[in-house]
Coordinates of C-alpha atoms and ligand atoms in Angstrom, one line a residue:
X1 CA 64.6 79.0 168.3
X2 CA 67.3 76.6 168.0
X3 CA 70.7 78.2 166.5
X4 CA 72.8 76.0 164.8
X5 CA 76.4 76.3 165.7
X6 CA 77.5 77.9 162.9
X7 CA 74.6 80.4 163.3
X8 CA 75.9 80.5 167.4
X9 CA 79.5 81.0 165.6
X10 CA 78.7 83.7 163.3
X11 CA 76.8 85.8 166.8
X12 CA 79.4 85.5 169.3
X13 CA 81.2 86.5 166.1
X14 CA 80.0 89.7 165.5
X15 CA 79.6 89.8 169.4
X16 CA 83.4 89.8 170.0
X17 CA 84.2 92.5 166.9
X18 CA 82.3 94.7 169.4
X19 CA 82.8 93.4 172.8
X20 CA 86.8 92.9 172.6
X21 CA 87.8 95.4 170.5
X22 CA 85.5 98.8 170.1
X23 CA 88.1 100.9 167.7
X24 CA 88.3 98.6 165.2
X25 CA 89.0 100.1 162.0
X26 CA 87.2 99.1 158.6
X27 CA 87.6 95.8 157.2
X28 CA 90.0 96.3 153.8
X29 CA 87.4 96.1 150.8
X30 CA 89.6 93.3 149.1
X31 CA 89.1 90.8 152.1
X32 CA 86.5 88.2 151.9
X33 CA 86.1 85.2 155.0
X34 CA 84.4 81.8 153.3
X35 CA 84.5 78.5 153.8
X36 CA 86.9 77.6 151.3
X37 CA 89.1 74.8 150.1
X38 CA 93.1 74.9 150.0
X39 CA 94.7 78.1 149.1
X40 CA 96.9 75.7 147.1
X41 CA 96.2 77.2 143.6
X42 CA 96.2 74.5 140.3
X43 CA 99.2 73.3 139.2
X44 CA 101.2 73.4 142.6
X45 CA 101.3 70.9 145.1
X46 CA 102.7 70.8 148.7
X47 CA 106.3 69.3 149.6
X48 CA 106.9 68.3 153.0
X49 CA 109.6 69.7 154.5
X50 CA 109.4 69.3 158.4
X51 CA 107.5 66.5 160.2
X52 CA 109.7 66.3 163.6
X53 CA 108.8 63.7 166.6
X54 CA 109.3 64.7 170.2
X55 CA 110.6 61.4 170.8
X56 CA 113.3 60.9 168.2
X57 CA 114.0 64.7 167.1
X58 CA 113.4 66.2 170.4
X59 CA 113.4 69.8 170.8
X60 CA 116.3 70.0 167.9
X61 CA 112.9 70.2 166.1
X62 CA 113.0 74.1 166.9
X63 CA 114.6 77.0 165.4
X64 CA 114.6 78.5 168.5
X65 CA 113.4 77.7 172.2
X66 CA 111.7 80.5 175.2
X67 CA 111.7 78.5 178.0
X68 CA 111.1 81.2 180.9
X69 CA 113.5 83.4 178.8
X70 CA 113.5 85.6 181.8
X71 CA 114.1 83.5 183.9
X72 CA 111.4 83.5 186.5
X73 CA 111.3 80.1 187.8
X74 CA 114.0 78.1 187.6
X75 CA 113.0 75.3 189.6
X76 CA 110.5 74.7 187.2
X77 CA 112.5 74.3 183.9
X78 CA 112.5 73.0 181.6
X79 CA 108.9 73.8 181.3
X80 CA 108.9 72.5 177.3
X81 CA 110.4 69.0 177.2
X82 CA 108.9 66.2 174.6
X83 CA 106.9 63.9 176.2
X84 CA 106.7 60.5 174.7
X85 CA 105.7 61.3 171.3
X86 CA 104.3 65.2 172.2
X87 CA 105.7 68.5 173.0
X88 CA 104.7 69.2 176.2
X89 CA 104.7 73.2 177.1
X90 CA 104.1 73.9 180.8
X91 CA 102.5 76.7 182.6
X92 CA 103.0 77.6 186.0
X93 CA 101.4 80.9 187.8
X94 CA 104.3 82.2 189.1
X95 CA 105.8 82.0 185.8
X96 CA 106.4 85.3 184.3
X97 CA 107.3 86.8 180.6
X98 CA 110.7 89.6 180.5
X99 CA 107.1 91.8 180.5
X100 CA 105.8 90.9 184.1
X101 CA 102.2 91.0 182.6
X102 CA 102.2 88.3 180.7
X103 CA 103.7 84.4 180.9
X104 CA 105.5 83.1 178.2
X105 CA 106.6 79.3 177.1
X106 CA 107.0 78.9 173.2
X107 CA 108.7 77.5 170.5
X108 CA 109.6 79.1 167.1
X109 CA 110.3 77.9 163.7
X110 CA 111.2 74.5 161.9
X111 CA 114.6 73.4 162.3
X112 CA 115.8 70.2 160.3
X113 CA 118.7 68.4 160.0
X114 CA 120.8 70.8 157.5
X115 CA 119.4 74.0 158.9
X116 CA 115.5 76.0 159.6
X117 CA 113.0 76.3 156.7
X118 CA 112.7 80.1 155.8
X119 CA 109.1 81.0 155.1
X120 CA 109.6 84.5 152.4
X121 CA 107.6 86.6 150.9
X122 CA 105.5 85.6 148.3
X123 CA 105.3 81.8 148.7
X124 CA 102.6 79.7 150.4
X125 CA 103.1 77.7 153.5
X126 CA 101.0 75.0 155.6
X127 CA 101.6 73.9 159.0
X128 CA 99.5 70.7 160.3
X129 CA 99.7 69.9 164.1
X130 CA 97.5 68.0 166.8
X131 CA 97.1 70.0 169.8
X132 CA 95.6 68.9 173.2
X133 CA 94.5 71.8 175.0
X134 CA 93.5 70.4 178.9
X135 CA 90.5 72.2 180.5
X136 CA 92.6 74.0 182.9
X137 CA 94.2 75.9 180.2
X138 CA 90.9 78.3 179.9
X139 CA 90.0 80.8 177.3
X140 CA 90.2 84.2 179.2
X141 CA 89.4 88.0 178.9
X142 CA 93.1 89.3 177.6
X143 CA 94.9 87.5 175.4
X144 CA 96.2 83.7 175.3
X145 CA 97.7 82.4 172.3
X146 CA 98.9 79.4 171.7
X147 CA 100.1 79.8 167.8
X148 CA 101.2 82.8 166.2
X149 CA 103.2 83.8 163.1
X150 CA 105.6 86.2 163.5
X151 CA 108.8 88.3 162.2
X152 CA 112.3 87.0 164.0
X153 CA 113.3 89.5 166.5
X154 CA 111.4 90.8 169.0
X155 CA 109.6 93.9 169.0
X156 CA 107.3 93.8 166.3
X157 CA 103.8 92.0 166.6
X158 CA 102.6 89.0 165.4
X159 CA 101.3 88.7 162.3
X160 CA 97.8 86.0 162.7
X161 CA 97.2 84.5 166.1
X162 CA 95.4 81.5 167.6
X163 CA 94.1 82.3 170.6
X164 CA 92.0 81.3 173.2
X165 CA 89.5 84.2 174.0
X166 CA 86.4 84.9 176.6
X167 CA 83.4 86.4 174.4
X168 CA 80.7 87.1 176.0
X169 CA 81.6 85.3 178.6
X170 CA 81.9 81.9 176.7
X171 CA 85.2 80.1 175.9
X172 CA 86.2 80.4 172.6
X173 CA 89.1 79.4 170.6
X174 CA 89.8 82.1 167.2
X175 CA 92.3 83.0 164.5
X176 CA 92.9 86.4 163.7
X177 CA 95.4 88.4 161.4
X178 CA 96.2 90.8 164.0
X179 CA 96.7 93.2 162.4
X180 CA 94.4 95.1 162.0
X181 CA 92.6 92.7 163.6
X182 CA 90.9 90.7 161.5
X183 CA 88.7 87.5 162.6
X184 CA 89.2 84.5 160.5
X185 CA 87.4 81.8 162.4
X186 CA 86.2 81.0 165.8
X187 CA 84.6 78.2 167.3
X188 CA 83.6 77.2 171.1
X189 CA 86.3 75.6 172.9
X190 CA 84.6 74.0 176.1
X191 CA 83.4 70.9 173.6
X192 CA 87.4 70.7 172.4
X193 CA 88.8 70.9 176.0
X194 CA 90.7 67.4 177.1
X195 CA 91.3 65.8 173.6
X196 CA 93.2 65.7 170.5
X197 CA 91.9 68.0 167.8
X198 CA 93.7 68.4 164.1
X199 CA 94.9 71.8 163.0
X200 CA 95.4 72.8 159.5
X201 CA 96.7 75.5 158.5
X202 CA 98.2 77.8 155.2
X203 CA 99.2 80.9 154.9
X204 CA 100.1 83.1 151.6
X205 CA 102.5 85.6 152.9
X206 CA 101.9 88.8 150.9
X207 CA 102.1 92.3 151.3
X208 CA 99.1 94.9 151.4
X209 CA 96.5 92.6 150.7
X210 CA 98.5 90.1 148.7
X211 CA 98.2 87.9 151.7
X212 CA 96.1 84.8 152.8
X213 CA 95.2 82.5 155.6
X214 CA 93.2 79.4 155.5
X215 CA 92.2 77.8 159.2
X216 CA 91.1 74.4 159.8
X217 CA 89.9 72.5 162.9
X218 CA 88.7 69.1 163.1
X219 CA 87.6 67.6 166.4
X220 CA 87.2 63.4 165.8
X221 CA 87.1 64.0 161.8
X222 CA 84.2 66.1 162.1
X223 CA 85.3 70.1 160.7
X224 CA 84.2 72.6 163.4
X225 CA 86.1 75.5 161.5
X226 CA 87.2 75.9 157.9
X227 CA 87.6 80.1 157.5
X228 CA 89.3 81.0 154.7
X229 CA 90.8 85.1 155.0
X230 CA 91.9 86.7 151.6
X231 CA 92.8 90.3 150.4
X232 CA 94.8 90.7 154.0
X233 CA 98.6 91.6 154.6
X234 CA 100.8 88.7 156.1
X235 CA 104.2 90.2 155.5
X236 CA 106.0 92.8 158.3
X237 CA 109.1 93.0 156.8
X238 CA 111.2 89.9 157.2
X239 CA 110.4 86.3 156.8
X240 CA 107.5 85.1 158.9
X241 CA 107.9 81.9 161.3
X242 CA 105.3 79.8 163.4
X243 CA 105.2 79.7 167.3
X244 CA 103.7 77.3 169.1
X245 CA 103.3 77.0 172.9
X246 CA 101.7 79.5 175.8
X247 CA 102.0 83.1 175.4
X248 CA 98.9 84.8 177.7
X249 CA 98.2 88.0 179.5
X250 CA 97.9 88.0 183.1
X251 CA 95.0 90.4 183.1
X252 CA 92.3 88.2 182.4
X253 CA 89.2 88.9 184.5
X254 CA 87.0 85.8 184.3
X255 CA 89.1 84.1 187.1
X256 CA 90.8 81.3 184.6
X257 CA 94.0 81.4 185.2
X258 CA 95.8 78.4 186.9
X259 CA 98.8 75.9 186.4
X260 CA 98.0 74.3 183.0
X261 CA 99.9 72.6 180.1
X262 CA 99.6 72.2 176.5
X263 CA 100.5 69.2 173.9
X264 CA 101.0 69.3 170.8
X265 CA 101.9 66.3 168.1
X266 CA 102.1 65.3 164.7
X267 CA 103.8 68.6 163.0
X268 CA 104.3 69.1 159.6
X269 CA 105.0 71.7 157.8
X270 CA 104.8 72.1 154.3
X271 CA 105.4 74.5 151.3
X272 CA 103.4 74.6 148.0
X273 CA 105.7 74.1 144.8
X274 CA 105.0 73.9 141.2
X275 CA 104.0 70.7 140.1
X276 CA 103.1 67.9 141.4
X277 CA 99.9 67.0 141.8
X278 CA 100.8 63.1 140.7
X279 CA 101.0 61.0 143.6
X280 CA 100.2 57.5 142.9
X281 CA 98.1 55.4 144.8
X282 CA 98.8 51.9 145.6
X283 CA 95.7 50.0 147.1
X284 CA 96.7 47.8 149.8
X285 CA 94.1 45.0 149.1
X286 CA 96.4 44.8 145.8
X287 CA 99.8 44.4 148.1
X288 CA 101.5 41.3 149.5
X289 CA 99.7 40.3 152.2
X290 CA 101.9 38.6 154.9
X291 CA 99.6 37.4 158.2
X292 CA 96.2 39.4 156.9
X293 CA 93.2 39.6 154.6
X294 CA 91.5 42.1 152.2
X295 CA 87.9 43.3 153.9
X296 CA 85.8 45.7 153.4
X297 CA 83.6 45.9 156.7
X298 CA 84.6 49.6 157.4
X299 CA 83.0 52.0 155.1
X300 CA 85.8 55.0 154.0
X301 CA 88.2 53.2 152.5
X302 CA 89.2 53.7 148.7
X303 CA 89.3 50.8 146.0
X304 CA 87.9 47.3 146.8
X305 CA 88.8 47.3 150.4
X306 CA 91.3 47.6 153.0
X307 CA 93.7 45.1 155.1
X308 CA 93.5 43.5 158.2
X309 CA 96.3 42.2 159.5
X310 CA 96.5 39.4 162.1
X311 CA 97.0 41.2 165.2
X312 CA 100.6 39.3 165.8
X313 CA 103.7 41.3 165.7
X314 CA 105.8 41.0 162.1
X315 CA 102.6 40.9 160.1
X316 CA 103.0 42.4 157.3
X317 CA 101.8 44.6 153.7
X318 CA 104.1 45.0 150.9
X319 CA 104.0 47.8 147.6
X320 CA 105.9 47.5 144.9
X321 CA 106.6 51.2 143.8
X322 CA 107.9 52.3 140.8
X323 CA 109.0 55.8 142.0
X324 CA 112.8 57.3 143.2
X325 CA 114.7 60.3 144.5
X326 CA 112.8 62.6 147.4
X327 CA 109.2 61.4 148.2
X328 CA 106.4 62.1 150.6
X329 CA 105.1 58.9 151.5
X330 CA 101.4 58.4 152.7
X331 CA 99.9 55.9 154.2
X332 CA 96.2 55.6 154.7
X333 CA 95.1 53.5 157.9
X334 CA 92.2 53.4 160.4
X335 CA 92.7 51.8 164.1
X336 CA 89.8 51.6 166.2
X337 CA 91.5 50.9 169.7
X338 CA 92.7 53.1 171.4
X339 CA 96.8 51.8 171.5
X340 CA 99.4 52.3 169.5
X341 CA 100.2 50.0 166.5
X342 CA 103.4 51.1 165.5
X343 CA 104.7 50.3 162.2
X344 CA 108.3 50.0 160.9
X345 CA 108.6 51.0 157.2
X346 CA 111.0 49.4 155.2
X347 CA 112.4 50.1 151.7
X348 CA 113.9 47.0 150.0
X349 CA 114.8 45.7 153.5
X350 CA 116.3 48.5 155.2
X351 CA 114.3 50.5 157.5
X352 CA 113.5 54.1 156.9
X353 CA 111.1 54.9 159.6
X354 CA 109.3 53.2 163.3
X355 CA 106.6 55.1 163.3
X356 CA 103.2 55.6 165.8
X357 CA 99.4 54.8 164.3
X358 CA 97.6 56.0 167.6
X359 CA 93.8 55.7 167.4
X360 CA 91.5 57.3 164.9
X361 CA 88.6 57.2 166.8
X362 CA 86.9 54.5 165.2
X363 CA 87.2 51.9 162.4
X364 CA 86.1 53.8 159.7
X365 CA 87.8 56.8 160.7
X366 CA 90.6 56.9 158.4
X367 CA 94.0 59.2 159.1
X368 CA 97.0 59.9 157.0
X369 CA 100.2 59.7 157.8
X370 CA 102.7 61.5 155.7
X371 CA 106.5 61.3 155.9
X372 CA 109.5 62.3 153.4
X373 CA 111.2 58.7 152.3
X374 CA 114.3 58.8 149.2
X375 CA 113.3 55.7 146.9
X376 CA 116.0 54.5 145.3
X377 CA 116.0 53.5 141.5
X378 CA 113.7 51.2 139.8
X379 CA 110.5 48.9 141.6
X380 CA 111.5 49.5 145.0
X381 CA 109.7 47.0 148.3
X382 CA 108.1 49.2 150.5
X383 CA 107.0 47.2 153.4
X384 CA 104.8 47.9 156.4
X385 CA 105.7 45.6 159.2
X386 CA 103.7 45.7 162.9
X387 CA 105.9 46.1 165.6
X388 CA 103.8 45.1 168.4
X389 CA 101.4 41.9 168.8
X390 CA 98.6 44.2 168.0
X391 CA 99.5 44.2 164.5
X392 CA 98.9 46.7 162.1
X393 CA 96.3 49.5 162.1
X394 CA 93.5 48.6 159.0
X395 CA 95.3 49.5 155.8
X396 CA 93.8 51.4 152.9
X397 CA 96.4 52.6 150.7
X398 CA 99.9 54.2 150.6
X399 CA 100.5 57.0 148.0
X400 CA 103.9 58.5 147.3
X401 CA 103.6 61.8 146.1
Ligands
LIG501 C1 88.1 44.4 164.7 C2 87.9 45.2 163.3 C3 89.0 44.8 162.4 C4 90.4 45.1 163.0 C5 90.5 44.4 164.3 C6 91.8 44.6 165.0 O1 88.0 43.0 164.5 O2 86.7 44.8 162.8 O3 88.8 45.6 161.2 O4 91.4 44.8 162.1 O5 89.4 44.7 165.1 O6 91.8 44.9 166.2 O7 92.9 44.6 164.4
LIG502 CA1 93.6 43.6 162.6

C-alpha cells in the first residue's frame, strides 16, 4: 500500500513518541494538534514590528549575539555574519558550546532601532522567516535545533523547539513544546535539504495550558506542515524570545555531523493587536502604469489582472493611497526568473525603501512582501520603481494594512 505523506507523517510520528523519548508522561487533556488556521482570533490583526535585512540592518538586528560564546575557535569567528541579504550561521566541528557536548551559534531576540520587542505573557506573537538548511547540516540522533523560544538568562530550557531529528532512522525536521515534550508537527527533511523553505510561525504565550503554538512550512508554495498545538504552557516565568541559528548535541550516532552552515532571510516578526482587520487593497492593473501593461496570463492574481512591466530599469507602477500615520505596506508580486528585481518604493517622491523581489518559483507563484512605511496626510503617491534593467517582478496588488 501506498501511504500518503501525511499518513508516513502521522507513523514516524507516533514512531518517534516511542523511539526518542520512552518516559514520556501523559499528554494534558486540554491539548488538541489539528491543522488549523491562524491562532489570530476575530477582531485582532497582526502589526509588524521587526522585519530586519542582513544587508542594511546587519546583525544590529539581534537582541543578543552567541558567537562561540566560549570561545572555542577563534580563528573561525565570526561564525554569524549577514551574507548579502541572509544571515549566515556557521558550524565548524571543532566548534564547541561552554558545555563541551554540544556546539552552539545563535541569535536571540528582535532588536529595532529604539530598543528589542518584548514578547509577555498573555499576548500572541508570529515570527516569519526563510530558512536554507544545506544537506550537510543533517538531522541526527540527539538534539539539533535551529529555533527555539526561550526565557533570557541561561539555565532554564527552552520553551518549543525546531529541530532537526533522526526517527527511525529517517531525517526529519519537528516542532515541539518541550516541555513536556509535546510534538506539534514534523515532516521529512531530505526533500527540504538545499533550498529555501517559508516558516510561519505564532505562538500564544500562556500559562498552564493557556498557551498555543501554530507551525507552518511551505516548501515552493506548497504546505508540507500546518500543526496547530492548543491547551499547552508557553510561559516559564519571564518574557519568552526567539533564537535562531545552530544549537546541536555532539552525541548524535547516525554519523551526520560535519562542517555545515545555515541561512536564514526574510524575518518578520509580528504581534496580534486589537483591530485592524481593514487593509485596503489597491489593484495594480488600476495604478499608473509607467513602461508596462495590465495581463492576465498567470493565473493567482486578484482583480482583473496583474502588471508587467517592461523589463528596463525606472519602469514603473504608481497607487494613490488615501491612508496616513504607521502602516504595514504589502505588495503582492510574482517573478519567475530566478534574479533579483529590486524595487525602490517611493512615497510622494522620497524613497522609503530598496528592497529585493528574488524568485517565486514560477509566474504564478505569487509572494508578499510586507514592510512598515509612515504615510503622511491625505492621497499620498506610492510608487514602485525597478531598479535594475530587469524591471519589475509581475505586480498584483499593494495593500496597506
Ligand atoms: C515572461 C512572463 C511575463 C513577465 C516577463 C518578464 O514574458 O510571461 O509575465 O513579466 O517574462 O521577464 O518580465
Ligand atoms: Ca516584465
Amino acid at each position: 500500500m501506498e501511504l500518503t505523506r501525511r499518513q508516513l507523517g502521522m507513523l514516524l510520528g507516533a514512531g518517534a513518541a516511542t523511539a526518542v523519548a520512552p518516559a514520556l508522561p501523559a499528554l494534558p487533556a486540554l491539548s488538541s494538534t489539528r491543522a488549523a488556521p491562524s491562532l489570530l482570533p476575530p477582531g485582532m490583526s497582526w502589526q509588524l514590528l521587526w522585519s530586519p535585512s542582513a544587508a542594511v540592518d546587519g546583525m544590529r538586528a539581534w537582541e543578543t549575539i552567541e558567537d562561540d560564546r566560549a570561545g572555542s575557535h577563534p580563528a573561525g569567528r565570526p561564525h554569524i555574519v549577514p551574507a548579502g541579504d541572509d544571515y549566515r550561521f556557521t558550524m565548524h566541528m571543532v566548534d564547541r558550546d561552554s558545555s563541551t557536548d554540544r556546539q552552539r551559534q545563535e541569535v536571540t531576540g528582535n532588536r529595532t532601532g529604539s530598543g528589542y520587542l518584548q514578547w509577555r505573557l498573555g499576548e500572541l506573537w508570529r515570527v516569519t522567516y526563510s530558512m536554507y538548511i544545506p544537506a550537510t547540516l543533517k538531522a541526527t540522533t540527539t538534539f539539533t535545533h535551529v529555533f527555539q523560544t526561550k526565557m533570557p538568562g541561561t539555565g532554564t530550557s527552552p520553551i518549543t523547539v525546531t529541530s532537526l531529528r533522526r526517527v527511525n532512522g529517517a531525517q526529519t525536521i519537528e516542532h515541539k513544546v518541550f516541555e513536556p515534550n509535546i510534538l506539534v508537527g514534523r515532516t521529512d527533511l531530505a526533500p527540504l535539504h538545499n533550498r529555501w523553505i517559508d516558516v510561519d510561525y505564532e505562538i500564544r504565550i500562556g500559562d498552564g495550558g493557556a498557551g498555543g503554538v501554530r507551525w507552518v512550512v511551505r516548501n515552493g508554495g506548497a504546505t508540507v506542515v500546518d500543526a496547530t498545538r492548543t491547551g499547552v504552557d508557553t510561559f516559564l516565568g519571564d518574557r519568552v524570545r526567539p533564537k535562531w541559528g545552530i544549537y546541536r548535541s555532539l552525541g548524535d550516532a547516525s554519523g551526520s555531523l560535519q562542517d555545515c552552515h545555515l541561512l536564514l532571510t526574510r524575518l518578520r516578526a509580528y504581534k496580534a493587536v486589537p483591530g485592524g482587520g481593514t487593509a485596503t487593497r489597491y489593484e495594480a492593473e488600476n495604478g499608473k502604469i509607467s513602461q508596462g501593461a495590465v495581463e492576465s496570463d498567470h493565473a493567482g492574481f486578484t482583480g482583473a489582472g496583474f502588471v508587467n512591466t517592461d523589463n528596463a530599469a525606472g519602469a514603473y507602477v504608481e497607487f494613490t493611497v488615501r491612508e496616513s500615520g504607521p502602516r504595514t505596506l504589502r505588495i503582492r508580486y510574482a517573478n519567475g526568473t530566478t534574479a533579483d528585481r529590486p524595487m525602490r518604493i517611493t512615497v510622494n517622491g522620497a524613497a522609503v525603501a530598496t528592497r529585493s523581489y528574488t524568485g517565486t518559483g514560477a509566474w504564478t507563484s505569487w509572494a508578499t512582501d510586507s514592510f512598515p512605511v509612515t504615510l503622511p496626510a491625505g492621497p499620498s503617491a506610492v510608487r514602485l520603481t525597478a531598479t535594475t534593467a530587469n524591471g519589475c517582478p509581475n505586480l498584483d496588488h499593494i495593500e496597506v494594512a
